[in-house]
Coordinates of C-alpha atoms in Angstrom, one line a residue:
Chain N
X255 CA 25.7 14.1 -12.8
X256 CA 24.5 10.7 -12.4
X257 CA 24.0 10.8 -9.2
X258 CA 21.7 14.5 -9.5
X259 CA 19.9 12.6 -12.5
X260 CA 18.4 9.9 -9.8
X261 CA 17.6 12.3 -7.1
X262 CA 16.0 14.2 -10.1
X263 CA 13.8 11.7 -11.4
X264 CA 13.1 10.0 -8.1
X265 CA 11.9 13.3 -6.9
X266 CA 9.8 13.7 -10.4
X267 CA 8.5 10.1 -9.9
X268 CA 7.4 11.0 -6.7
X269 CA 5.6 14.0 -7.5
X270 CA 3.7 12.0 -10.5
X271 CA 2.7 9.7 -8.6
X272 CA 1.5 11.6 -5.9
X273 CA -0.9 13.6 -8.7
X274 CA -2.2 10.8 -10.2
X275 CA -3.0 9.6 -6.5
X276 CA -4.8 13.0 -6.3
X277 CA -6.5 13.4 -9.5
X278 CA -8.3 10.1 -8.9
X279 CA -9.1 9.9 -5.6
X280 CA -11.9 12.0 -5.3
X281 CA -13.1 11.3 -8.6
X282 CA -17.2 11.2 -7.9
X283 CA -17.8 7.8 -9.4
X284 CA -18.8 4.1 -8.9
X285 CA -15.9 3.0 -6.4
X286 CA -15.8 -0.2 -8.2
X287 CA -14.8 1.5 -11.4
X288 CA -12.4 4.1 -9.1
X289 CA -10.9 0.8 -7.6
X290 CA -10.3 -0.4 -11.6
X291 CA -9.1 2.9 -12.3
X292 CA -6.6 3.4 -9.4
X293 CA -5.5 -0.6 -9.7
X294 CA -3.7 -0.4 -13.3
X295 CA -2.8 3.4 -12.6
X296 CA -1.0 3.2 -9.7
X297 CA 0.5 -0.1 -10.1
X298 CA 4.2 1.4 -10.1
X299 CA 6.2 1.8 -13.5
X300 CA 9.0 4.3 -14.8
X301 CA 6.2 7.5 -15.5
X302 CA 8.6 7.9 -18.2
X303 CA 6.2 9.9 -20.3
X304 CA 5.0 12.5 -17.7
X305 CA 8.5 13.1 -16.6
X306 CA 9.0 13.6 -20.3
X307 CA 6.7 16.4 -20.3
X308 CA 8.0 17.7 -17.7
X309 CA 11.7 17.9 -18.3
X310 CA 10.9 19.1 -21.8
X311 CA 8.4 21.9 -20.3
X312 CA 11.3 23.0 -17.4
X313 CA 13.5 23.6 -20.7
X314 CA 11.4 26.8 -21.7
X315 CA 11.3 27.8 -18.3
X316 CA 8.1 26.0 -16.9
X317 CA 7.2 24.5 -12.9
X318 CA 6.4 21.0 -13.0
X319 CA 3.3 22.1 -11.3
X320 CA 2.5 23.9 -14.3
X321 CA 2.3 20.9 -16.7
X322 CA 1.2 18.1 -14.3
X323 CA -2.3 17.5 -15.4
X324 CA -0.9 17.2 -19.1
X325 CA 1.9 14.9 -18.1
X326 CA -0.8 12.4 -15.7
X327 CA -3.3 12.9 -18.6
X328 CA -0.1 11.3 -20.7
X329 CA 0.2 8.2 -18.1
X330 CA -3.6 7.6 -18.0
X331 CA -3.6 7.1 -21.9
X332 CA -0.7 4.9 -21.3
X333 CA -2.3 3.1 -18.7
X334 CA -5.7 3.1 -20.4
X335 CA -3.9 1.1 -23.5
X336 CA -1.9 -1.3 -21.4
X337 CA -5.5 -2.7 -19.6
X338 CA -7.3 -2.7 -23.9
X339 CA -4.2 -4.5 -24.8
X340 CA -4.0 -7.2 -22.2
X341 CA -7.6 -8.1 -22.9
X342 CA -8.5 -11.6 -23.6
X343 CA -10.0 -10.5 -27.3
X344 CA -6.3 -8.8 -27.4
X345 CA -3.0 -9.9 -26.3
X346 CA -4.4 -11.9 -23.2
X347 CA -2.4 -11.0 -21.0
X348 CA -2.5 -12.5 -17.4
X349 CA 0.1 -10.6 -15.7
X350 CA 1.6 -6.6 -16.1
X351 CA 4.1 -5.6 -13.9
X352 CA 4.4 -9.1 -12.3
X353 CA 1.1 -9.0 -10.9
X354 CA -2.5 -9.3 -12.4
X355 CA -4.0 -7.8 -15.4
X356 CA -7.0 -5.7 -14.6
X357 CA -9.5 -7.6 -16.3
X358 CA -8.2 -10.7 -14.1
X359 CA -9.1 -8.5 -11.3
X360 CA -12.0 -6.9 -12.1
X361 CA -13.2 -8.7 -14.9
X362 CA -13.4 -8.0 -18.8
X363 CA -16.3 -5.7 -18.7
X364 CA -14.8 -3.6 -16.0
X365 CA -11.5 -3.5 -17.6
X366 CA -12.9 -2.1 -20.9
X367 CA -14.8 0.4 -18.9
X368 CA -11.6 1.3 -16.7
X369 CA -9.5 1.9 -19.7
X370 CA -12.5 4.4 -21.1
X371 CA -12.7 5.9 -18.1
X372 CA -8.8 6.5 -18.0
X373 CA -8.9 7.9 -21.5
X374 CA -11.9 10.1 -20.9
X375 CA -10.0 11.3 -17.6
X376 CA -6.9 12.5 -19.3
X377 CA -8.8 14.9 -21.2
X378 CA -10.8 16.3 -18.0
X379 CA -7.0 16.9 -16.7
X380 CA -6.2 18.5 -20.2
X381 CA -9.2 20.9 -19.7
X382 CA -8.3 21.5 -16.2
X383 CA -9.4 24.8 -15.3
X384 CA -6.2 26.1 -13.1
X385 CA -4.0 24.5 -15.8
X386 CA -5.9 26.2 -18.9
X387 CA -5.4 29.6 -17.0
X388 CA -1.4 29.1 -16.1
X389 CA -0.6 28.5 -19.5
X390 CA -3.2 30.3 -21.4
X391 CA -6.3 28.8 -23.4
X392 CA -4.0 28.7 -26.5
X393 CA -1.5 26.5 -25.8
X394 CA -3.8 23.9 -23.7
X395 CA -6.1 23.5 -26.7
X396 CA -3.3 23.0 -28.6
X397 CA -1.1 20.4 -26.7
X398 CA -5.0 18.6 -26.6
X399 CA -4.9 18.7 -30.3
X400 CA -1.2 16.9 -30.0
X401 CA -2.3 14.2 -27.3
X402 CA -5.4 13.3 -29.1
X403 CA -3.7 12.6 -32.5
X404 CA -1.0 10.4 -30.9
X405 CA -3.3 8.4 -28.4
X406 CA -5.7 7.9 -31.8
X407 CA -6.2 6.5 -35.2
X408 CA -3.4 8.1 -36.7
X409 CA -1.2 7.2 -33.4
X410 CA -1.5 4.9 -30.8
X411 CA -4.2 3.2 -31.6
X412 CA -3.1 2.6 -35.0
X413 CA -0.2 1.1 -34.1
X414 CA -1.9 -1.2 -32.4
X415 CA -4.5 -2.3 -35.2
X416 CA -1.5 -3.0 -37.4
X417 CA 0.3 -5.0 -34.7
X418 CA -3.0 -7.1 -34.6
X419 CA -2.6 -7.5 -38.4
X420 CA 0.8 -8.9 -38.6
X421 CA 0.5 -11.2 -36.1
X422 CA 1.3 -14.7 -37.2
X423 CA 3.3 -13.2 -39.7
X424 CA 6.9 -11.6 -39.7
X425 CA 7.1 -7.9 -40.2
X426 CA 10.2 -6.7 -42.0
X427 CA 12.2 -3.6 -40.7
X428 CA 10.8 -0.8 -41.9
X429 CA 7.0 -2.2 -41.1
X430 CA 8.4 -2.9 -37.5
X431 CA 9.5 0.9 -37.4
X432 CA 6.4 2.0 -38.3
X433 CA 4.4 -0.1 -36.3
X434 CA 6.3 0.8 -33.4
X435 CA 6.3 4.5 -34.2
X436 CA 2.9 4.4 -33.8
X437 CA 2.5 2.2 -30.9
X438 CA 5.0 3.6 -28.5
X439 CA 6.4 6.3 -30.6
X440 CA 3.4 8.7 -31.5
X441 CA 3.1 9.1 -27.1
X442 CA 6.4 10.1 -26.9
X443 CA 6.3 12.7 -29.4
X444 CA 3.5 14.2 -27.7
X445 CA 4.8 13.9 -24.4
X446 CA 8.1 16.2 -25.1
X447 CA 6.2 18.1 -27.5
X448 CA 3.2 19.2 -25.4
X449 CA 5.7 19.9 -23.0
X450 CA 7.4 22.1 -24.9
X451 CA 3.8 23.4 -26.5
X452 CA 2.6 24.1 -22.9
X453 CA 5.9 26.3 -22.3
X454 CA 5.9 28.3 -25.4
X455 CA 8.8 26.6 -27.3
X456 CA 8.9 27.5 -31.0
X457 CA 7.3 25.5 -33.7
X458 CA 11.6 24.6 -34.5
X459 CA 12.3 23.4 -31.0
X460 CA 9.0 21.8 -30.5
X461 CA 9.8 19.7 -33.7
X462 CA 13.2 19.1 -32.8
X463 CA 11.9 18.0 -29.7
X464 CA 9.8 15.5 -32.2
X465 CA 13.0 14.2 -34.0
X466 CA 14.2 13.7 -30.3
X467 CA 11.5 11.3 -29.0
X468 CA 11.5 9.4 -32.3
X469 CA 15.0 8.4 -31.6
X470 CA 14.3 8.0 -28.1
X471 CA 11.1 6.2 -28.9
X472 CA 13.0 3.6 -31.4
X473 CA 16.1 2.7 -28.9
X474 CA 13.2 2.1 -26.3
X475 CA 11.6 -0.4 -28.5
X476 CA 14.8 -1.6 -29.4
X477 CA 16.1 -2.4 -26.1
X478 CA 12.5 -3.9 -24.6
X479 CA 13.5 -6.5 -27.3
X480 CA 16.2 -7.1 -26.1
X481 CA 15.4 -7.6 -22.4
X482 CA 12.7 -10.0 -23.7
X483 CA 15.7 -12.0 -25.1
X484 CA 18.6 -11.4 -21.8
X485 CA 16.5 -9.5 -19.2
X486 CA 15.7 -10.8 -16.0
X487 CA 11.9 -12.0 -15.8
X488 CA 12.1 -10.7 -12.2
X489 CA 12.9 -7.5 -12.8
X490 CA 10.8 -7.2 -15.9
X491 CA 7.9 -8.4 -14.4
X492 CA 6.8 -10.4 -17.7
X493 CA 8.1 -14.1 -18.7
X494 CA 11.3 -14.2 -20.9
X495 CA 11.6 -14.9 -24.5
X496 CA 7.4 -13.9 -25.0
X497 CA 8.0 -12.7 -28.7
X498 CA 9.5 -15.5 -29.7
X499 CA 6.5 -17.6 -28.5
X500 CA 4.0 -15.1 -30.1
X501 CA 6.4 -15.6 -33.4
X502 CA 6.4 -12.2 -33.5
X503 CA 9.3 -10.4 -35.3
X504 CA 11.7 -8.5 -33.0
X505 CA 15.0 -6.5 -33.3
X506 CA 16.4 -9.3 -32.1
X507 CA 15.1 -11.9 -34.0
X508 CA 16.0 -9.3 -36.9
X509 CA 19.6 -8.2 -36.0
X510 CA 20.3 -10.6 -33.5
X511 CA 21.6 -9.6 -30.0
X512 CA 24.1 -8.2 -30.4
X513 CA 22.9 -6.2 -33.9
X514 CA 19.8 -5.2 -31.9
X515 CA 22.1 -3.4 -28.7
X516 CA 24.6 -1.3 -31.2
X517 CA 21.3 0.0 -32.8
X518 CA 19.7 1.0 -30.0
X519 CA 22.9 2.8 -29.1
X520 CA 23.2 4.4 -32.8
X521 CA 19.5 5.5 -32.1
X522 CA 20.5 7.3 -28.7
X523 CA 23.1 8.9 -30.4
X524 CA 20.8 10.4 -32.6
X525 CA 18.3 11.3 -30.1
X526 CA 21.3 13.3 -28.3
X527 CA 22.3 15.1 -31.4
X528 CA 19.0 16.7 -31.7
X529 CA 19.6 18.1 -28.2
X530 CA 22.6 19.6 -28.9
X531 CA 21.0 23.4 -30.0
X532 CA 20.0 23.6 -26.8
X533 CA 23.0 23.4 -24.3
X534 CA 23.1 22.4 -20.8
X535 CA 20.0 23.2 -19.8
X536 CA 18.6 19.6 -21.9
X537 CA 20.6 17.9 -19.2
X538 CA 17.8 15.6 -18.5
X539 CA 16.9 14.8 -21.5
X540 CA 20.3 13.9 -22.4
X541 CA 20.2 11.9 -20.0
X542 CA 17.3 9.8 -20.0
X543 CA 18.3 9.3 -23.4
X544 CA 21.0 7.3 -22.3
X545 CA 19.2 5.6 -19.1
X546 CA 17.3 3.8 -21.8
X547 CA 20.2 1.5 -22.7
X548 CA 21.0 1.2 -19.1
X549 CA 17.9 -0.5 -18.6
X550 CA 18.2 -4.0 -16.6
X551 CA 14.5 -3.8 -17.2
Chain D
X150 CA -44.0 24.4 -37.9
X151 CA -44.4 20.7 -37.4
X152 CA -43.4 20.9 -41.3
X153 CA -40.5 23.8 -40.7
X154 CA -39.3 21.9 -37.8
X155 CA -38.7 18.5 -39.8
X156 CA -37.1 20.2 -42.2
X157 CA -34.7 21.7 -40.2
X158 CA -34.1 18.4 -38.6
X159 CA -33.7 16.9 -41.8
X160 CA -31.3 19.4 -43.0
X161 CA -29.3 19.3 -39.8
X162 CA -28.9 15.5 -39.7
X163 CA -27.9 15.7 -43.5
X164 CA -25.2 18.1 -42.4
X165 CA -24.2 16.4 -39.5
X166 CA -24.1 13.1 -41.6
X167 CA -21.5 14.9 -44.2
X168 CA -19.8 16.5 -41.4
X169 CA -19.0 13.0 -39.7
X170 CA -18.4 11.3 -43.3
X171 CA -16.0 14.3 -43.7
X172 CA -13.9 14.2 -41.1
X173 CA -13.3 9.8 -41.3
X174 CA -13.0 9.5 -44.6
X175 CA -9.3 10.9 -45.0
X176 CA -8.0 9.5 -41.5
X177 CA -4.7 8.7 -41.9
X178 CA -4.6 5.2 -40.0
X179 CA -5.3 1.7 -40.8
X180 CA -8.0 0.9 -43.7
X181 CA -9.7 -1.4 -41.5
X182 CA -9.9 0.8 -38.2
X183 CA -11.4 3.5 -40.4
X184 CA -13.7 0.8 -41.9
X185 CA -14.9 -0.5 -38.8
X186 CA -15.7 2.9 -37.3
X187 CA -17.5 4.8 -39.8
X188 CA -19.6 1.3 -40.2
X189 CA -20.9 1.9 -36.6
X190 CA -20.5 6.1 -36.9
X191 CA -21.9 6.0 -40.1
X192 CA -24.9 3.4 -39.7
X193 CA -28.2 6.2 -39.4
X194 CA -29.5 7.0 -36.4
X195 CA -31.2 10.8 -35.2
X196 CA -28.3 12.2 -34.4
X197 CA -29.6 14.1 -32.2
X198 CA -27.1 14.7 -29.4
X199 CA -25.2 16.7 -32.2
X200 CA -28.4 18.2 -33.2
X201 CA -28.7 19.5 -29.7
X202 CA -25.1 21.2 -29.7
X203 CA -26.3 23.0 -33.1
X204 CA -30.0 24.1 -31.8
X205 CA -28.5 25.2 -28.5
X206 CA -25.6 27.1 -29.8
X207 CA -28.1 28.5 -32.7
X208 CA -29.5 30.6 -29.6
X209 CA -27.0 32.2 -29.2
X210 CA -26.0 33.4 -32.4
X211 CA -23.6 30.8 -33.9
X212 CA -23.9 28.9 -37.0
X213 CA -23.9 25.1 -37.4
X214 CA -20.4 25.6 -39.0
X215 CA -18.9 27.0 -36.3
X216 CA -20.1 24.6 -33.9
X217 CA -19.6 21.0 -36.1
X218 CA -16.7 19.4 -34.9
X219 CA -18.1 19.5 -31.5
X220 CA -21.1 18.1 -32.8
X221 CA -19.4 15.8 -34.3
X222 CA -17.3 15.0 -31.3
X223 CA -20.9 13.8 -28.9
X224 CA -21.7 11.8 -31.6
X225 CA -18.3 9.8 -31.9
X226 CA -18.4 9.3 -28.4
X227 CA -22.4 8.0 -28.4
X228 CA -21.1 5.5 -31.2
X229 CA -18.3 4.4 -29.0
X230 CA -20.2 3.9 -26.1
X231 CA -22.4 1.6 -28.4
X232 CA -19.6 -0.3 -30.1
X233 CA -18.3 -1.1 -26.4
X234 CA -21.6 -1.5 -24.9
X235 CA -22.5 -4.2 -27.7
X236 CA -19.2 -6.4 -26.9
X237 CA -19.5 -9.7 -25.3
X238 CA -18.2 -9.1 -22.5
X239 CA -21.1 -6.3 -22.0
X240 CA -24.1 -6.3 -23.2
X241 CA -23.5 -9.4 -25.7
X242 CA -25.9 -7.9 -28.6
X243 CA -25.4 -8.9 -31.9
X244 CA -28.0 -6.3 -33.7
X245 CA -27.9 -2.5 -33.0
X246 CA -29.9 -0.6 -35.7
X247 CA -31.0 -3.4 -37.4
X248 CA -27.3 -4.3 -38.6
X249 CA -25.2 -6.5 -37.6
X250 CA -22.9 -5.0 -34.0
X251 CA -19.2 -3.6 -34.7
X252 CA -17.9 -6.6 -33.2
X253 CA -19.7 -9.4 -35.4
X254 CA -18.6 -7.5 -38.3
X255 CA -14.9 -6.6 -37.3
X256 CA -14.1 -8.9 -34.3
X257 CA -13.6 -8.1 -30.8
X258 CA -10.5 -7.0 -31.1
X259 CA -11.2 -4.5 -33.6
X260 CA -14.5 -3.2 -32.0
X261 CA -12.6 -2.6 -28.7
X262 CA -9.7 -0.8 -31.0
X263 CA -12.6 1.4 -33.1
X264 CA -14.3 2.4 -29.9
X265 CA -11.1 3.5 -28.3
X266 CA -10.1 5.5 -31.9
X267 CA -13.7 7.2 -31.9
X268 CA -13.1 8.5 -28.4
X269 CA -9.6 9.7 -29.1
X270 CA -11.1 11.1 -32.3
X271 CA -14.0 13.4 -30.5
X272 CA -11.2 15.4 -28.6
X273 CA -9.2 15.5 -31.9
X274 CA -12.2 17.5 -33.2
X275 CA -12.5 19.8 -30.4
X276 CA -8.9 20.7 -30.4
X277 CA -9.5 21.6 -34.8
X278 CA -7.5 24.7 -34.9
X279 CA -9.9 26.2 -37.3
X280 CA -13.0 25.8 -34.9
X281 CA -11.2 26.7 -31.8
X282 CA -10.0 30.3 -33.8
X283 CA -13.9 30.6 -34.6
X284 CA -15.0 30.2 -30.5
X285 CA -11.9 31.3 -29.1
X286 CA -9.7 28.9 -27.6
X287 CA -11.2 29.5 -24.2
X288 CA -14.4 28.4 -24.8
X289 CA -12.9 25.6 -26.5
X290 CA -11.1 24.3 -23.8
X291 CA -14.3 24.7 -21.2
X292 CA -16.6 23.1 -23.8
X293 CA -14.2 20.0 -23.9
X294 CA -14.3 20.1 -20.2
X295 CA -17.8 19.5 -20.2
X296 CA -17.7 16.7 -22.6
X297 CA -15.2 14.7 -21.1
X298 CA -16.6 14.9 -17.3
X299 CA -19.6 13.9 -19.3
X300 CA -18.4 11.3 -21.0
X301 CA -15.8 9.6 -18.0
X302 CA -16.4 8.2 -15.0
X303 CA -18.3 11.1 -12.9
X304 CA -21.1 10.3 -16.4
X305 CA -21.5 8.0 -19.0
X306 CA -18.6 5.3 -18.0
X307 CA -20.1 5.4 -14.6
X308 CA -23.5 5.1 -15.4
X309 CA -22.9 2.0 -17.4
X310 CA -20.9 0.5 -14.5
X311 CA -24.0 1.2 -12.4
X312 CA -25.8 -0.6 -15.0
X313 CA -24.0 -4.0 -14.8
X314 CA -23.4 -3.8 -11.1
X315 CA -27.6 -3.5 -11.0
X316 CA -27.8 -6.8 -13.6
X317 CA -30.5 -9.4 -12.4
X318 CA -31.4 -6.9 -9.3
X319 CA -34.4 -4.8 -10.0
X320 CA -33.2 -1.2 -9.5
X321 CA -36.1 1.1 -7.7
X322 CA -37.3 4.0 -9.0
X323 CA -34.4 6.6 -7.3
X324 CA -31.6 3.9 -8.9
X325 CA -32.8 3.7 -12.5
X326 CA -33.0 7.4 -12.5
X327 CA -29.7 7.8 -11.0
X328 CA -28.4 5.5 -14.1
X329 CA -30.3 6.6 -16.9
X330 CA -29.2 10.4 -15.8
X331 CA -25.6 9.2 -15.9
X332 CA -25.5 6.5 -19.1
X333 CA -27.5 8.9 -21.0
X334 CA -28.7 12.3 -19.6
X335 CA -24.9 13.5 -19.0
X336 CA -24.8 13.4 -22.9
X337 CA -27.5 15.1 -23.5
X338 CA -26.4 17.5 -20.7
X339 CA -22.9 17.7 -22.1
X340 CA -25.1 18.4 -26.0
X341 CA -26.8 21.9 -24.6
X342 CA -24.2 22.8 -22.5
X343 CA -21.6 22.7 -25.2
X344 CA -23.7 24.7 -27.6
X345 CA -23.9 27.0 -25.2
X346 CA -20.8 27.9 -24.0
X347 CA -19.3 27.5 -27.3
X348 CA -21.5 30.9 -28.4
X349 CA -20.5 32.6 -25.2
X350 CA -23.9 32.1 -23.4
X351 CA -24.5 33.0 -19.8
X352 CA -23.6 30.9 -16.7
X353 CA -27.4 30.9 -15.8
X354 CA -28.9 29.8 -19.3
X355 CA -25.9 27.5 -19.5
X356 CA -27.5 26.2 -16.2
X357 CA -30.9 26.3 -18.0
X358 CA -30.0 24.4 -20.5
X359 CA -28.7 22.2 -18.7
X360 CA -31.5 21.3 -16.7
X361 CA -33.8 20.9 -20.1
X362 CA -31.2 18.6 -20.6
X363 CA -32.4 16.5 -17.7
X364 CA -35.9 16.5 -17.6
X365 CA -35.4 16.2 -21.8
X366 CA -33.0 12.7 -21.3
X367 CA -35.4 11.7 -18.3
X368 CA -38.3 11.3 -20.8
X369 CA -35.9 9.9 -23.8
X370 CA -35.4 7.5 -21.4
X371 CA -38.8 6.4 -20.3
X372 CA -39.8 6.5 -24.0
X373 CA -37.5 4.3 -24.7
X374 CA -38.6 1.8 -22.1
X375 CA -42.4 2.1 -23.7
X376 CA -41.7 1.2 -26.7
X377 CA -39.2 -1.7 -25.5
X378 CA -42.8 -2.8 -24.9
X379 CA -44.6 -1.1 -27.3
X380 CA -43.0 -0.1 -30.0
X381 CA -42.0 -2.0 -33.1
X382 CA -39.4 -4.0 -33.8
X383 CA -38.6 -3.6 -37.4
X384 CA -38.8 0.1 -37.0
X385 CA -36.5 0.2 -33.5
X386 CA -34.2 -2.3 -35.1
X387 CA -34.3 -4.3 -32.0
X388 CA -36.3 -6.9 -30.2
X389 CA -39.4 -6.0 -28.5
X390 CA -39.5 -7.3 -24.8
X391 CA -35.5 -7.4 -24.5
X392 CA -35.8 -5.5 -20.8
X393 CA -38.4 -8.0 -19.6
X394 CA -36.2 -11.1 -20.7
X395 CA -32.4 -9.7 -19.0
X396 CA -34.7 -9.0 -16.0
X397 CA -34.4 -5.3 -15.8
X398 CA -36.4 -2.4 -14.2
X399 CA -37.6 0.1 -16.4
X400 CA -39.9 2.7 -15.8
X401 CA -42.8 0.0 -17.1
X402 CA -42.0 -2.8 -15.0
X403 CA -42.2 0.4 -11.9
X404 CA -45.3 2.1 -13.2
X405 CA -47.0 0.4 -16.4
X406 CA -47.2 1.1 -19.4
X407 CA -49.5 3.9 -19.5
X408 CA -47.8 5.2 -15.6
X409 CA -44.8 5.4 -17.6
X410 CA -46.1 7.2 -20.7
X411 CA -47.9 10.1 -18.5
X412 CA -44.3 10.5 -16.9
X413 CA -42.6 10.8 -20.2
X414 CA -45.1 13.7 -20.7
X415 CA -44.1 15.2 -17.1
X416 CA -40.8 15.4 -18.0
X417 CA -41.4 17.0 -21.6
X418 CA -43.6 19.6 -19.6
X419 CA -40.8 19.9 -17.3
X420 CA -38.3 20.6 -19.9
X421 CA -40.2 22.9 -21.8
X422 CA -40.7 25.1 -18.6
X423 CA -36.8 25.2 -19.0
X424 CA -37.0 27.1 -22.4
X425 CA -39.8 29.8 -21.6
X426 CA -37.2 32.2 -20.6
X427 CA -35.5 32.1 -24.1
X428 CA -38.9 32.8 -25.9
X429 CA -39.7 31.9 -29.7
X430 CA -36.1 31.4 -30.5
X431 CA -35.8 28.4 -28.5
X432 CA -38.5 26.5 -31.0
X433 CA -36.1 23.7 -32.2
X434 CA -35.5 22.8 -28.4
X435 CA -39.1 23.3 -28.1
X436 CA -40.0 21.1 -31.3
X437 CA -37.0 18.7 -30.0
X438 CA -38.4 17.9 -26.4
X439 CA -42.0 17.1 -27.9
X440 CA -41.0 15.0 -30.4
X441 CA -39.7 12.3 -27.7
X442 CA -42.4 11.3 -26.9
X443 CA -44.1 11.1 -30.3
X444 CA -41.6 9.1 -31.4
X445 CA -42.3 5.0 -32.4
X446 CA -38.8 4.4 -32.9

């Protein structure tokens, strides 16, 4: 099983990327702003959240081809909010993914225009013509409706305002949740639900789905703490013990090690027990659920 | 009718205005993100790109109603073009409508986090459920097609790349066009198109209006560049002469003042040639296209 789970995600990896190579090449713009673009996107990382959609969409019976603009529109908001966030006015960020930031690149005022750009783009790819007409007009403006909440005020973006506001200052545990529920959370959600949206999964399943990526969401968060704490810098691609230094409060810091791990692992649990209504066939859901306490980084 | 037709306007911008107050005001997300963009969504201005969507799908038989939170949607994304536009590391301005910019009020950090929100938010809007069951969800989903290729890289993001690659070169006549159409026409496109294809018009008067749109942005634009010379500063809410001093061509510097005046009337000729097919109903687009070129602010 293991071993079918890696071919299967190294084959959906491969396939992601290989979109988002497509969607953007040919993209009729200034090639600078391509270049920007195309840097930050295609700089490597899990493409946890399109394979999310995916794997949740293949569950009601759905082609990966079916879904793929919705799950790269999902990595170009990621991407988008990783280039805002490491801006100097922002987190500052030199280096992502253990090379540059984009703005160190391209400059600031390129960077803030490649993450509007990226944003923009993912709804192009949610209107995609060929994708509207596979899955019906219905369902596409819908699982818009669901990417656009949790990329935006009430979502995403949220989250990240209130980050900004408790900086300096020690958050408690339920204002943690919450801010991370919005800032990593709210993309999850919308990645297994607009999967399951796009593939005609009932409002029950698509909220279970929800409950799912909440869990999954929090043991992420959870465990990115912990690597920050006993990961490997090298592997991570970021410097060690950074929260600390930003003072910022952390599971860790909150729990300490060893509290932080068995609550990640209680949160996986939960994450798999929302899976259980539907069998086998959530195989991969299962277990990438699990993968994210395997992390090494 | 010059009395009918600012009435209409007036009662258009006042529902527009309620429309955008409307659908802020209960955002569930952090007080000061919801402050900091309804100051800059909130802060006066024509509205006209919203107007635009009304007029164009009044045409064709819809009502305002139907058509306002895609209205709403072009004018979010104008305001977040602004916000980011104003930032530092852009354009550095520190007034925009005669009030302070988003960023002097709210930080950088904040302005760069509002902007993104107010993007996010227009395609919240044309996802609404209850507008999309009014059009029909396929028109929906083509009509946010057109805004976000309008909006991304292939328009407004690249046009404003353009922009700053051009800074402290003096653009010819066939460059500043190609900008202007991109950092402001494809909005004004996007406007007509949308209204258009939200009340099920035609491909060919979709095209129509879509070339109004040019030659009707072409002579915004020029305007615009007269009374940077012209015009006054307490009514623009800017300072006079600001192209002259960041050494930038305009369609004065090219032609003169009075050169670039007789174009601005071209293109209002050109755009009304546009509308002849669509007789007396078309009078707002009519009224519209005239009145850019009367306009001192």
């Amino acid at each position: 099983m293991k071993l079918e789970f890696r071919q299967y995600m190294a084959a959906r990896r491969e396939q992601v990327e290989a979109a988002l190579d497509r969607y953007t090449a040919g993209l009729d713009a200034p090639p600078r702003l391509v270049e920007a673009m195309r840097y930050s996107l295609l700089a490597g990382g899990k493409r946890l959240r399109p394979i999310l959609v995916i794997a949740a969409s293949e569950l009601f019976g759905l082609d990966a081809a079916d879904v793929m603009p919705a799950a790269c529109a999902l990595e170009m908001i990621h991407t988008y909010s990783l280039i805002h966030d490491d801006l100097p006015c922002m987190d500052d960020d030199d280096l992502r993914r253990g090379r540059p930031t984009c703005h160190k690149v391209f400059g600031e005022a390129m960077a803030v225009l490649a993450g509007d750009a990226l944003l923009t783009q993912a709804f192009v790819l949610m209107a995609d013509q060929a994708c509207v007409a596979r899955v019906g007009p219905a369902r596409a403006a819908r699982a818009t409706g669901e990417l656009a909440r949790a990329a935006g005020a009430a979502g995403m973006v949220g989250g990240q305002v209130e980050d900004l506001e408790w900086e300096g200052r020690r958050a408690g545990e339920s204002q943690l949740r919450r801010i991370h529920s919005l800032k990593t959370g709210a993309l999850f959600g919308a990645a297994v639900r607009m999967g399951g949206i796009l593939a005609g999964a009932g409002e029950a399943d698509v909220e279970r789905l929800g409950r799912y990526a909440a869990h999954f969401g929090l043991a992420f968060q959870i465990w990115d703490d912990v690597l920050d704490v006993a990961g490997d810098a090298a592997l991570t691609g970021k410097g060690v013990g950074r929260d600390a230094r930003h003072e910022k409060s952390t599971y860790v810091s909150l729990h300490g090690l060893e509290g932080a791990r068995e609550r990640a692992h209680a949160a996986v649990r939960e994450a798999l027990k929302e899976l259980e209504p539907f069998g086998q066939p959530a195989w991969v859901l299962r277990l990438l659920a699990e993968s994210v306490v395997d992390r090494v980084a």
